[in-house]
Short mmCIF file of C-alpha atoms in Angstrom, two decimals:
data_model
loop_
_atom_site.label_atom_id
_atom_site.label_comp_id
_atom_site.label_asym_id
_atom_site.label_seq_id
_atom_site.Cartn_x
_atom_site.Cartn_y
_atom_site.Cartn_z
CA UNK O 193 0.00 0.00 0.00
CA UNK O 194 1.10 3.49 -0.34
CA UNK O 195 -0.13 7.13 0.43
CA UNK O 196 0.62 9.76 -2.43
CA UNK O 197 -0.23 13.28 -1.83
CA UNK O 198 -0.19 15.90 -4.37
CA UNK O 199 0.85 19.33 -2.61
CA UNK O 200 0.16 22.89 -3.84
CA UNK O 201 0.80 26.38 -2.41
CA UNK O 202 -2.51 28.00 -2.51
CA UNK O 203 -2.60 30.90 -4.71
CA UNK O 204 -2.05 34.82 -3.86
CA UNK O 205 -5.52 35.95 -1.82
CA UNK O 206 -7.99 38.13 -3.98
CA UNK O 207 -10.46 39.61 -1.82
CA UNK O 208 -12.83 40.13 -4.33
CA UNK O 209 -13.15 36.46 -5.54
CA UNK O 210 -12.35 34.78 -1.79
CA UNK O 211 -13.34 31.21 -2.35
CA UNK O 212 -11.61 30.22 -5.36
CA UNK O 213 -8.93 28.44 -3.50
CA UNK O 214 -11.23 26.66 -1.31
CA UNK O 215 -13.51 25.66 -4.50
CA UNK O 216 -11.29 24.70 -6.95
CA UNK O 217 -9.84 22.27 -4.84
CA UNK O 218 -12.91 20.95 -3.01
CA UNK O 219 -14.56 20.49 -6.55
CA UNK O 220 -11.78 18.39 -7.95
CA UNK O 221 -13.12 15.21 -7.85
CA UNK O 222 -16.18 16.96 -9.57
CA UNK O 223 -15.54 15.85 -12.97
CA UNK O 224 -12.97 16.30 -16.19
CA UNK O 225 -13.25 16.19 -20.04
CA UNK O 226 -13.31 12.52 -19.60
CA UNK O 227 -14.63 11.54 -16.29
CA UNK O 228 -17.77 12.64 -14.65
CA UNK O 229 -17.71 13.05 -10.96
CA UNK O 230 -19.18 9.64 -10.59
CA UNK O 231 -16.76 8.02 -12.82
CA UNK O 232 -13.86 9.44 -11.21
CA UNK O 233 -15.43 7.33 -7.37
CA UNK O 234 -16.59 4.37 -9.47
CA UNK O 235 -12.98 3.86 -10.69
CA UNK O 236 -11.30 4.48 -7.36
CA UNK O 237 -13.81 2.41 -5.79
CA UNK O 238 -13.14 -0.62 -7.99
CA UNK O 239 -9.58 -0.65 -7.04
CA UNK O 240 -10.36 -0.48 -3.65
CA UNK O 241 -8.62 2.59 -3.34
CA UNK O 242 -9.22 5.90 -1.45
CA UNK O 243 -9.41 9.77 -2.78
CA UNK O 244 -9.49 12.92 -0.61
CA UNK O 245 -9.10 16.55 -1.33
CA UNK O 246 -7.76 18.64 1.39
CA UNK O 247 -8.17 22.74 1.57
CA UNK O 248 -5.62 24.18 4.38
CA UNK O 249 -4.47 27.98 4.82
CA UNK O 250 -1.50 27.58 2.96
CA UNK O 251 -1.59 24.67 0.22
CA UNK O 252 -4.08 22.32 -0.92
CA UNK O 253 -3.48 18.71 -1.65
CA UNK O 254 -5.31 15.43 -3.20
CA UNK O 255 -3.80 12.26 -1.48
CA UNK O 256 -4.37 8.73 -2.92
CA UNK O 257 -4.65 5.38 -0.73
CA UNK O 258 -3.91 2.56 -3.34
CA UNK O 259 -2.85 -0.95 -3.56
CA UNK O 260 0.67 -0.82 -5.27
CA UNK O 261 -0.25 -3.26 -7.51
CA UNK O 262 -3.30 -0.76 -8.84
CA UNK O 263 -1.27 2.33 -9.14
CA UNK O 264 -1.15 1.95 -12.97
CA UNK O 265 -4.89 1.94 -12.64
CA UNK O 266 -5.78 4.33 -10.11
CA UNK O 267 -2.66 6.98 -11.33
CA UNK O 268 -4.08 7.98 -14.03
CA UNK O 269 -7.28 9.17 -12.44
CA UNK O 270 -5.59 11.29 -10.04
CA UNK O 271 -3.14 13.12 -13.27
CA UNK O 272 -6.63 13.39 -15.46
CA UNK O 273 -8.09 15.05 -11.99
CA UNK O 274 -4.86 17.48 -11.42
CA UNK O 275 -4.73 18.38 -15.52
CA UNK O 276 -7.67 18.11 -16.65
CA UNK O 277 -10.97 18.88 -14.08
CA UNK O 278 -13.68 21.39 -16.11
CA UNK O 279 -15.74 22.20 -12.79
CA UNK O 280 -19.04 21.12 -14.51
CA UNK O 281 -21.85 24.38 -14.33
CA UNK O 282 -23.99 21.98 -12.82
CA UNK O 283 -21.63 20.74 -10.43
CA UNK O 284 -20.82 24.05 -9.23
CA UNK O 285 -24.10 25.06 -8.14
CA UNK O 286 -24.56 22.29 -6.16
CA UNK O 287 -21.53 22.73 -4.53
CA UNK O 288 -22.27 26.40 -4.01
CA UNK O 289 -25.99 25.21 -2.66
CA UNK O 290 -24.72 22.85 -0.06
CA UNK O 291 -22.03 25.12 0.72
CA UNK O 292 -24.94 27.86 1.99
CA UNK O 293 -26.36 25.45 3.66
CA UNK O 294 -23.41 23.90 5.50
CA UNK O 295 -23.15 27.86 6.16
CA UNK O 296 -26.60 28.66 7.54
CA UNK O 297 -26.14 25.31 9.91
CA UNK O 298 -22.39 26.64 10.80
CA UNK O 299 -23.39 29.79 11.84
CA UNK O 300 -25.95 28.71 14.47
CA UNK O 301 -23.13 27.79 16.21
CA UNK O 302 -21.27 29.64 18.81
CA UNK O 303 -17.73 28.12 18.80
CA UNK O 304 -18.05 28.67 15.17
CA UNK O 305 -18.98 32.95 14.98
CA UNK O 306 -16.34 32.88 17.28
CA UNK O 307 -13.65 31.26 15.41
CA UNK O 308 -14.16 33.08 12.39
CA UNK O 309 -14.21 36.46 14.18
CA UNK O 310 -10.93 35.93 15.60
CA UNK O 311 -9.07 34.70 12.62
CA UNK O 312 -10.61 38.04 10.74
CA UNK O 313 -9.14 40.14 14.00
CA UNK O 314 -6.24 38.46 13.90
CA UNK O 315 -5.67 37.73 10.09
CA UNK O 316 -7.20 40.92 8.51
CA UNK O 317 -8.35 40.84 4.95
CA UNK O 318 -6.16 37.59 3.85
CA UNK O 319 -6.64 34.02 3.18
CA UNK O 320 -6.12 33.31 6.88
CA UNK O 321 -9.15 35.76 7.80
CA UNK O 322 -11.24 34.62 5.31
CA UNK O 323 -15.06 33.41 7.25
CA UNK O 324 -17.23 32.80 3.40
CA UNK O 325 -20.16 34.72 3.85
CA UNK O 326 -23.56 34.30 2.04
CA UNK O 327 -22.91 36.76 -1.01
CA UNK O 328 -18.97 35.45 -1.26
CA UNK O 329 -20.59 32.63 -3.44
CA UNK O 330 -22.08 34.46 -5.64
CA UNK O 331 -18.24 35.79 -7.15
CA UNK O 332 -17.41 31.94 -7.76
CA UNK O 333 -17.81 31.73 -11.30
CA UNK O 334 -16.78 28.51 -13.32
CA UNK O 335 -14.14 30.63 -16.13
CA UNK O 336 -12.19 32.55 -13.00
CA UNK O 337 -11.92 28.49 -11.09
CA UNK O 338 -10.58 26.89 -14.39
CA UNK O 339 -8.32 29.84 -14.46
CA UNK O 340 -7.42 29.60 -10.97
CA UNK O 341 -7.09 25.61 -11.68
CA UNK O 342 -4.47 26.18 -14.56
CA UNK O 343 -2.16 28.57 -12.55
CA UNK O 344 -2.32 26.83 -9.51
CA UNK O 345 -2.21 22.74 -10.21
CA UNK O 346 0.69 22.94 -11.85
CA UNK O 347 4.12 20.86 -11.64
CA UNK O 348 7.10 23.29 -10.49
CA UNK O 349 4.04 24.36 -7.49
CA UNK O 350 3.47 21.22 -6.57
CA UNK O 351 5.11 18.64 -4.17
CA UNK O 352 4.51 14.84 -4.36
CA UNK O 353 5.11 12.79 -1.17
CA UNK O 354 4.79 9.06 -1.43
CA UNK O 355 4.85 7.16 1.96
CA UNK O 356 4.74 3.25 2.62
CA UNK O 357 5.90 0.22 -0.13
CA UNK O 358 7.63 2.72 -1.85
CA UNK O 359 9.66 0.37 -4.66
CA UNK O 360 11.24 0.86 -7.61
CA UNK O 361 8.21 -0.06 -9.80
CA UNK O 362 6.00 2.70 -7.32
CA UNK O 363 8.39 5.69 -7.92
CA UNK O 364 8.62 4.90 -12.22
CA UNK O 365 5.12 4.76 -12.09
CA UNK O 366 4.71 8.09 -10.53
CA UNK O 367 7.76 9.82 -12.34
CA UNK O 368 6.09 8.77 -15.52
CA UNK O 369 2.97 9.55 -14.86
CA UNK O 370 3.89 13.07 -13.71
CA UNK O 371 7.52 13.98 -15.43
CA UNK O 372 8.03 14.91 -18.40
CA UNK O 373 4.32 14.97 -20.30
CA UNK O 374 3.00 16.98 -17.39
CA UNK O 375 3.91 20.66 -18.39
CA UNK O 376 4.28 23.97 -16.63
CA UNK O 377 1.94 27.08 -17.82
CA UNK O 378 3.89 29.68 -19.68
CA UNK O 379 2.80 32.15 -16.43
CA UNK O 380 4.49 30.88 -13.02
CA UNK O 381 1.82 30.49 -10.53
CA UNK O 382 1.80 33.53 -8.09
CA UNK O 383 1.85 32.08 -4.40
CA UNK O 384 3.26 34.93 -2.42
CA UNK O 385 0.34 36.34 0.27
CA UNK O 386 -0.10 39.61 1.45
CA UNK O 387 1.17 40.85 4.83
CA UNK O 388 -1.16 39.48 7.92
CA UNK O 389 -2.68 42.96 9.30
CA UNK O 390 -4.61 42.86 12.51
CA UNK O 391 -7.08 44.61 13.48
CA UNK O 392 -7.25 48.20 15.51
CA UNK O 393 -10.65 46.85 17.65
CA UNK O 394 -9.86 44.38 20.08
CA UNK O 395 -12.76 43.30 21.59
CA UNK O 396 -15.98 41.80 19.66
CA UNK O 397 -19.39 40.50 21.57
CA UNK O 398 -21.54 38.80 19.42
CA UNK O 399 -24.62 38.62 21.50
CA UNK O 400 -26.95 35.75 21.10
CA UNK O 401 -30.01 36.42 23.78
CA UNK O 402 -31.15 32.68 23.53
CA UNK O 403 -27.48 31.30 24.30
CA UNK O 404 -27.52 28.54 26.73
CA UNK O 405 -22.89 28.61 26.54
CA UNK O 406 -21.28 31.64 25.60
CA UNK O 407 -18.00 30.86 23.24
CA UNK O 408 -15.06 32.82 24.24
CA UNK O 409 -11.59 32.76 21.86
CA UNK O 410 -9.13 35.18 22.93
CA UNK O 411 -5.77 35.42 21.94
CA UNK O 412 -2.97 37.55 19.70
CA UNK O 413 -0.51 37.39 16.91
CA UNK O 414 2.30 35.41 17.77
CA UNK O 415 5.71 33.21 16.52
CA UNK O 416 5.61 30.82 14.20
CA UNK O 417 8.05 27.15 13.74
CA UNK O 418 10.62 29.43 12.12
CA UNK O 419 10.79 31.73 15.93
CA UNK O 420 13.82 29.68 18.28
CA UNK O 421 11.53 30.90 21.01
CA UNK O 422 8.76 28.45 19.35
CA UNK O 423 9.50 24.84 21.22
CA UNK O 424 9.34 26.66 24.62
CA UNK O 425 6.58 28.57 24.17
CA UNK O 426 4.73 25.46 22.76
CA UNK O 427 5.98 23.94 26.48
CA UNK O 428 4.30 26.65 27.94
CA UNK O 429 1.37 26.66 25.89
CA UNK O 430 0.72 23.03 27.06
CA UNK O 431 1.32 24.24 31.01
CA UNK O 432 -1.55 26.71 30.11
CA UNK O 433 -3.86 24.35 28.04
CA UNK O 434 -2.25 21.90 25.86
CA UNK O 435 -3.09 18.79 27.62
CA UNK O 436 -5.97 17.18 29.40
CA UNK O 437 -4.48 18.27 33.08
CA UNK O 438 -3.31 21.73 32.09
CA UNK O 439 -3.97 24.71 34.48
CA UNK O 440 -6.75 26.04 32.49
CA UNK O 441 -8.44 22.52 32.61
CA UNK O 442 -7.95 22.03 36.48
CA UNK O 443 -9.27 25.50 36.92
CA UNK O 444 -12.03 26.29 35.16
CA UNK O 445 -13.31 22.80 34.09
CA UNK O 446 -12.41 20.31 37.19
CA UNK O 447 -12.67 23.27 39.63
CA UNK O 448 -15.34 25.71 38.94
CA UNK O 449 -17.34 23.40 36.57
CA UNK O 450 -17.55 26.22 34.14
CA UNK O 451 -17.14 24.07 31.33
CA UNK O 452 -16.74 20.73 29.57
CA UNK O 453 -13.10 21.54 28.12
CA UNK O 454 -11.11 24.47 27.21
CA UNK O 455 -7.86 24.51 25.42
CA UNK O 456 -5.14 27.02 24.21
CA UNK O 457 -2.79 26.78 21.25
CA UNK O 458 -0.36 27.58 18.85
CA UNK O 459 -1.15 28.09 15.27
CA UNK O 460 1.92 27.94 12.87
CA UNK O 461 0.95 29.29 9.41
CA UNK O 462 3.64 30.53 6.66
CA UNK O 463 2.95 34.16 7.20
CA UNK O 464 2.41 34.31 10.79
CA UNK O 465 1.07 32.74 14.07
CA UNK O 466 -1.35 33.13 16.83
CA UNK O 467 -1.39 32.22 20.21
CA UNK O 468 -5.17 31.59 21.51
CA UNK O 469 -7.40 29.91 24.19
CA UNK O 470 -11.04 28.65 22.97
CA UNK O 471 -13.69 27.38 25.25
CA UNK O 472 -17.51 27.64 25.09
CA UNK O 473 -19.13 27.98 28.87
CA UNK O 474 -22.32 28.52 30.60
CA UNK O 475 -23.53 31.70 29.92
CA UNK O 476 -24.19 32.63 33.17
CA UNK O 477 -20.70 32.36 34.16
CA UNK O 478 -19.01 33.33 30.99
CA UNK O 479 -17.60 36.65 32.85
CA UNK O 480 -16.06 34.81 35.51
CA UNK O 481 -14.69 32.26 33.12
CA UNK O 482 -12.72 35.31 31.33
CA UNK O 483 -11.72 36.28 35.14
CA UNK O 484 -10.24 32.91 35.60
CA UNK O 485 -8.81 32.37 31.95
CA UNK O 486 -6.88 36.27 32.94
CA UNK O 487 -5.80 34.77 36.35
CA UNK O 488 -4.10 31.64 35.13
CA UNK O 489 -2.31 33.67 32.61
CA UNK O 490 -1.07 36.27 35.21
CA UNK O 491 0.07 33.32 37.24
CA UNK O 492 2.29 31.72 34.49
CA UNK O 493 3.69 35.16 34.46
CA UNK O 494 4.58 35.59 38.05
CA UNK O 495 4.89 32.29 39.57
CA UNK O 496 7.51 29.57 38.59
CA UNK O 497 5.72 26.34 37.65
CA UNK O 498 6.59 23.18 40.29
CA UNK O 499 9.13 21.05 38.89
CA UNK O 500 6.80 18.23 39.56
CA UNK O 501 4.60 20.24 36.49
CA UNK O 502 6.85 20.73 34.91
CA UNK O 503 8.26 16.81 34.55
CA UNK O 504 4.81 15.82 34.04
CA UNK O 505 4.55 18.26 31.08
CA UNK O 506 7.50 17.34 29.52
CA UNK O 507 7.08 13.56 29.57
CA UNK O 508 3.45 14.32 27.85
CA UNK O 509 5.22 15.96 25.39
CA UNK O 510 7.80 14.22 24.65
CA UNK O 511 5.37 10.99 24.85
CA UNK O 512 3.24 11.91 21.89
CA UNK O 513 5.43 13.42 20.07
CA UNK O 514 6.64 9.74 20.20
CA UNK O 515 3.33 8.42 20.71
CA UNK O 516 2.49 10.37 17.07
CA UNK O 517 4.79 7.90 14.92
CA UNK O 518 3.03 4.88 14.58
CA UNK O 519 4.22 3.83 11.26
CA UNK O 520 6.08 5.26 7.83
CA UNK O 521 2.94 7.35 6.91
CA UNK O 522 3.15 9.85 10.29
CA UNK O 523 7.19 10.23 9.78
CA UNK O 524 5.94 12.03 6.50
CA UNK O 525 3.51 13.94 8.30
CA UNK O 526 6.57 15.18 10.88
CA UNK O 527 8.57 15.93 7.41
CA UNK O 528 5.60 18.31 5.75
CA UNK O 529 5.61 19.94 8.90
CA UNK O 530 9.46 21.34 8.61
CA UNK O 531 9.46 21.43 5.00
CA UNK O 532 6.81 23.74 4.51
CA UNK O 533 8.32 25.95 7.34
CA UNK O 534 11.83 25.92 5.54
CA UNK O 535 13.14 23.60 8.34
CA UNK O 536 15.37 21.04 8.38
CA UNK O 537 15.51 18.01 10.75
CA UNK O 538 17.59 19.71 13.23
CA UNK O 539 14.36 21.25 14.45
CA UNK O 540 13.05 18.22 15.81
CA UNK O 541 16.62 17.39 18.27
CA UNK O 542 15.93 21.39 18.91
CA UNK O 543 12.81 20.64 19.79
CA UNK O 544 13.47 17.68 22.11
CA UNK O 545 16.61 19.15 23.24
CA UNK O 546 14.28 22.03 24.45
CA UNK O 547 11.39 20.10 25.96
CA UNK O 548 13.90 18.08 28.23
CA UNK O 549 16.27 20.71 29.66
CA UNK O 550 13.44 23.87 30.10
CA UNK O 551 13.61 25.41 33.37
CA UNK O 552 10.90 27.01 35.30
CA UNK O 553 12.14 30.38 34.78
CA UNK O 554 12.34 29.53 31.22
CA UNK O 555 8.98 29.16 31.02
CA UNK O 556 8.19 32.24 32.91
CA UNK O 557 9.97 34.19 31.06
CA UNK O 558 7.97 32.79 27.89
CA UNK O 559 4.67 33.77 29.65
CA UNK O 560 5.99 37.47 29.72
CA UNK O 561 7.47 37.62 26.65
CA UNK O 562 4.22 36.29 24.64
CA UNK O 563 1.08 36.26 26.99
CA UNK O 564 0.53 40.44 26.93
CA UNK O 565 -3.29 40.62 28.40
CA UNK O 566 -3.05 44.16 27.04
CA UNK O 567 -2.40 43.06 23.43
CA UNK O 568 -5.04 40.47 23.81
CA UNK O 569 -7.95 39.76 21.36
CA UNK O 570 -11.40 38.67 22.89
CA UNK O 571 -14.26 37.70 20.87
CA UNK O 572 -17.60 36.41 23.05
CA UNK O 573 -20.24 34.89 21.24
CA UNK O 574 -23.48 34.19 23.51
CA UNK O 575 -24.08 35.44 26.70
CA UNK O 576 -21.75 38.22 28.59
CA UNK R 155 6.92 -14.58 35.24
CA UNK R 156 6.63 -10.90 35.03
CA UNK R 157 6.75 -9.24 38.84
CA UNK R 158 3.37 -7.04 38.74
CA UNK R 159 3.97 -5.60 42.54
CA UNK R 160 6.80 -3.18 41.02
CA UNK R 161 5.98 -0.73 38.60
CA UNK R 162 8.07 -1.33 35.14
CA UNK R 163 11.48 0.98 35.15
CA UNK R 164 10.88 4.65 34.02
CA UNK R 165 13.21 5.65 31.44
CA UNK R 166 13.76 9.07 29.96
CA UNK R 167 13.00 9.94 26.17
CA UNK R 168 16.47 11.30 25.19
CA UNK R 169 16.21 11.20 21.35
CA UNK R 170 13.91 10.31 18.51
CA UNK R 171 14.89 9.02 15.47
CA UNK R 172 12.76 10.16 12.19
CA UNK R 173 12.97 8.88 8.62
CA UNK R 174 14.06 10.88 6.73
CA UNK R 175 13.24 10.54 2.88
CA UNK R 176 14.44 10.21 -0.17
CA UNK R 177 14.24 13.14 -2.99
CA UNK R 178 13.95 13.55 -7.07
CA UNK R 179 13.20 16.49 -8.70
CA UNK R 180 11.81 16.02 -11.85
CA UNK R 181 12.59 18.13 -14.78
CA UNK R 182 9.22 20.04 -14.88
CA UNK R 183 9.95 21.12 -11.25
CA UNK R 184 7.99 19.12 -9.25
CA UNK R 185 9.68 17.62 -6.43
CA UNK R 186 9.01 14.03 -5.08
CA UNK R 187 9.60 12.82 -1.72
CA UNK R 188 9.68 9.11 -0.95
CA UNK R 189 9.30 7.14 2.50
CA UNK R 190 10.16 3.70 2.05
CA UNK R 191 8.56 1.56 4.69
CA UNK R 192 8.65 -1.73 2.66
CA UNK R 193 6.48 -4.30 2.78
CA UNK R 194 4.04 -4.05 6.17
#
């Protein structure tokens, strides 16, 4: 068996036609010159194999599970998807129907509002920002996605990982199939981004009078993989509320009952970070859930953390980070994560080297350096 | 027979080892990177 995934940077944000990345590759199992979106899941079907199309922040990817002994089958679907897809009218506004609809249903939901006001605070006008409204659908049009589809799919912007029985007969199969008959676009496709701006307000309450939980995310710009600060801030990120028994979890879940889980983390994108803590609570205590989520911070910042903590967070760490390679197919995963952040392998003995020698003051000093209340973004959706 | 009255030894996690994979870059520019598990 082996895992292929086709990698591509997403394309440079246009504000005024937001969802093309998104759409073009979400609809790319939708149908080519030759295939009809049915044909295309008939055919990997019969091999027994597996399709997915992925939309992140930064790049998009189809991956292929397949039986090695199929690949000459179930290749040439995926290179007629990547070369070849013609987003069918018809196609297109179903996918633009259900997508309103997912919408509508997504927007009932607190966590939700929440999320996507913070990433536009944080984020600004950019692909990172981008929450798809209503009207945003109605600037997908099928000539600007097979545009979009030509510049973007193309070889020199695209990365192929292939993971598992990876012979000799696997890789000619794949070089052939995308080498020297699959041909760059005279125009180089244009994957830079515009500069992450965040917003002036800082504060956003989204009031929902019928709430029974309020969501709260709060948060601010921060480092990215790139930073050396990042391994020990992650370490402190997981004292605050990167693990099951983290302080924010003991506090305002196990203690106060003010919730069924609340969690704070790092987000890593190419163009910048963000530090944040998410929760959704009752909305009659969703003030003194803030109070709490303020006091634990303040405490990272003045007290040092018990060593005994401190072990116990490092051996979680460490442990899934080992716990996370279970076979050939995650040590690829660990790989896309430094290669898309322009690291090498070093970062990962950085990393460990970090997580087992941090000291308490260390860790401190992280909380003062990148936990600034004043700096903070809060968005409240519910009850305040 | 095992001794289930003592807990097993603790040992630290010094160093992890990752694969690392192999890499062709094909003439149109596309890059391919291989991990090699072999047969499982």
């Amino acid at each position: 068996m082996v895992r292929i995934e086709w990698i591509f940077s997403n394309l440079r944000f246009d504000p005024a036609k937001p969802l093309l990345n998104v759409a073009v590759n979400t609809m790319l199992t939708e149908g080519t010159s030759i295939l009809s979106a049915s044909q295309i899941a008939d055919q990997i079907d019969f091999y027994g194999a597996f399709l997915q199309v992925d939309y992140g922040y930064d790049h998009s990817q189809v991956t292929l599970y397949t039986l090695n002994k199929h690949l000459s089958s179930t290749l040439p679907v995926i290179k007629d998807i990547l070369t070849d897809s013609i987003f069918p009218e018809s196609e297109l506004e179903t996918f633009i129907r259900n997508q309103q609809q997912k919408l509508q249903v997504s927007l009932q939901k607190n966590d939700i509002v929440a999320r996507r006001a913070f990433n536009k605070a944080i984020y600004g006008d950019t692909i990172y920002g981008l929450g798809a409204d209503f009207d945003d659908y109605k600037t997908l049009f099928r000539d600007d996605m097979l545009w979009h589809f030509k510049q973007m799919y193309q070889p020199s912007n695209c990365t192929i990982l292939i993971a598992g029985k990876v012979d000799k007969k696997a890789l000619e199969l794949l070089t052939i199939s995308f080498g020297s008959d699959w041909i760059n676009p005279t125009v180089e496709a244009n994957t830079t981004q515009p500069e992450l701006k965040a917003a002036y307000e800082h504060l956003y309450f989204i009031e929902k009078p019928a709430a029974l939980q309020s969501a709260i995310r709060m948060g601010l710009p921060s480092i990215t993989r790139t930073h050396p600060d990042f391994p020990a801030l992650q370490v402190m990120n997981t004292v605050l509320g990167g693990y099951f028994g983290s302080r924010l979890m003991a506090n305002i879940r196990e203690d106060k009952g003010y919730t069924y889980g609340i969690g704070s983390g790092i987000s890593s994108l190419k163009k910048g970070g963000a530090l944040f803590i998410a929760t959704e609570v009752g909305a009659d205590v969703c003030k003194a859930a803030i109070t709490e989520i303020e006091k634990e911070i303040n405490l990272l910042k003045t007290e040092l953390v018990s060593e005994d903590e401190l072990s116990l967070v490092r051996n979680y760490m460490l442990g899934s980070l080992l716990g996370s390679l279970e076979n050939v197919l995650s040590h690829a995963d660990k790989f896309k994560n430094i290669y898309f952040s322009g690291l090498g392998y070093e970062y990962y003995d950085q990393y460990t080297q970090v997580i087992r020698s941090i000291t308490a003051e260390e860790v401190l000093q992280m909380a003062n350096k990148y936990l600034d209340l004043d700096k903070f973004y809060r968005v409240i959706v519910g009850k305040y | 027979m095992t001794d289930r009255t003592t807990a097993p030894e603790f040992k630290d996690i010094d160093h992890i080892e990752l694969i690392k994979p192999d890499h062709i870059e094909l003439d149109n520019g596309c890059n391919i990177f291989s991990f090699n598990s072999g047969d499982q």
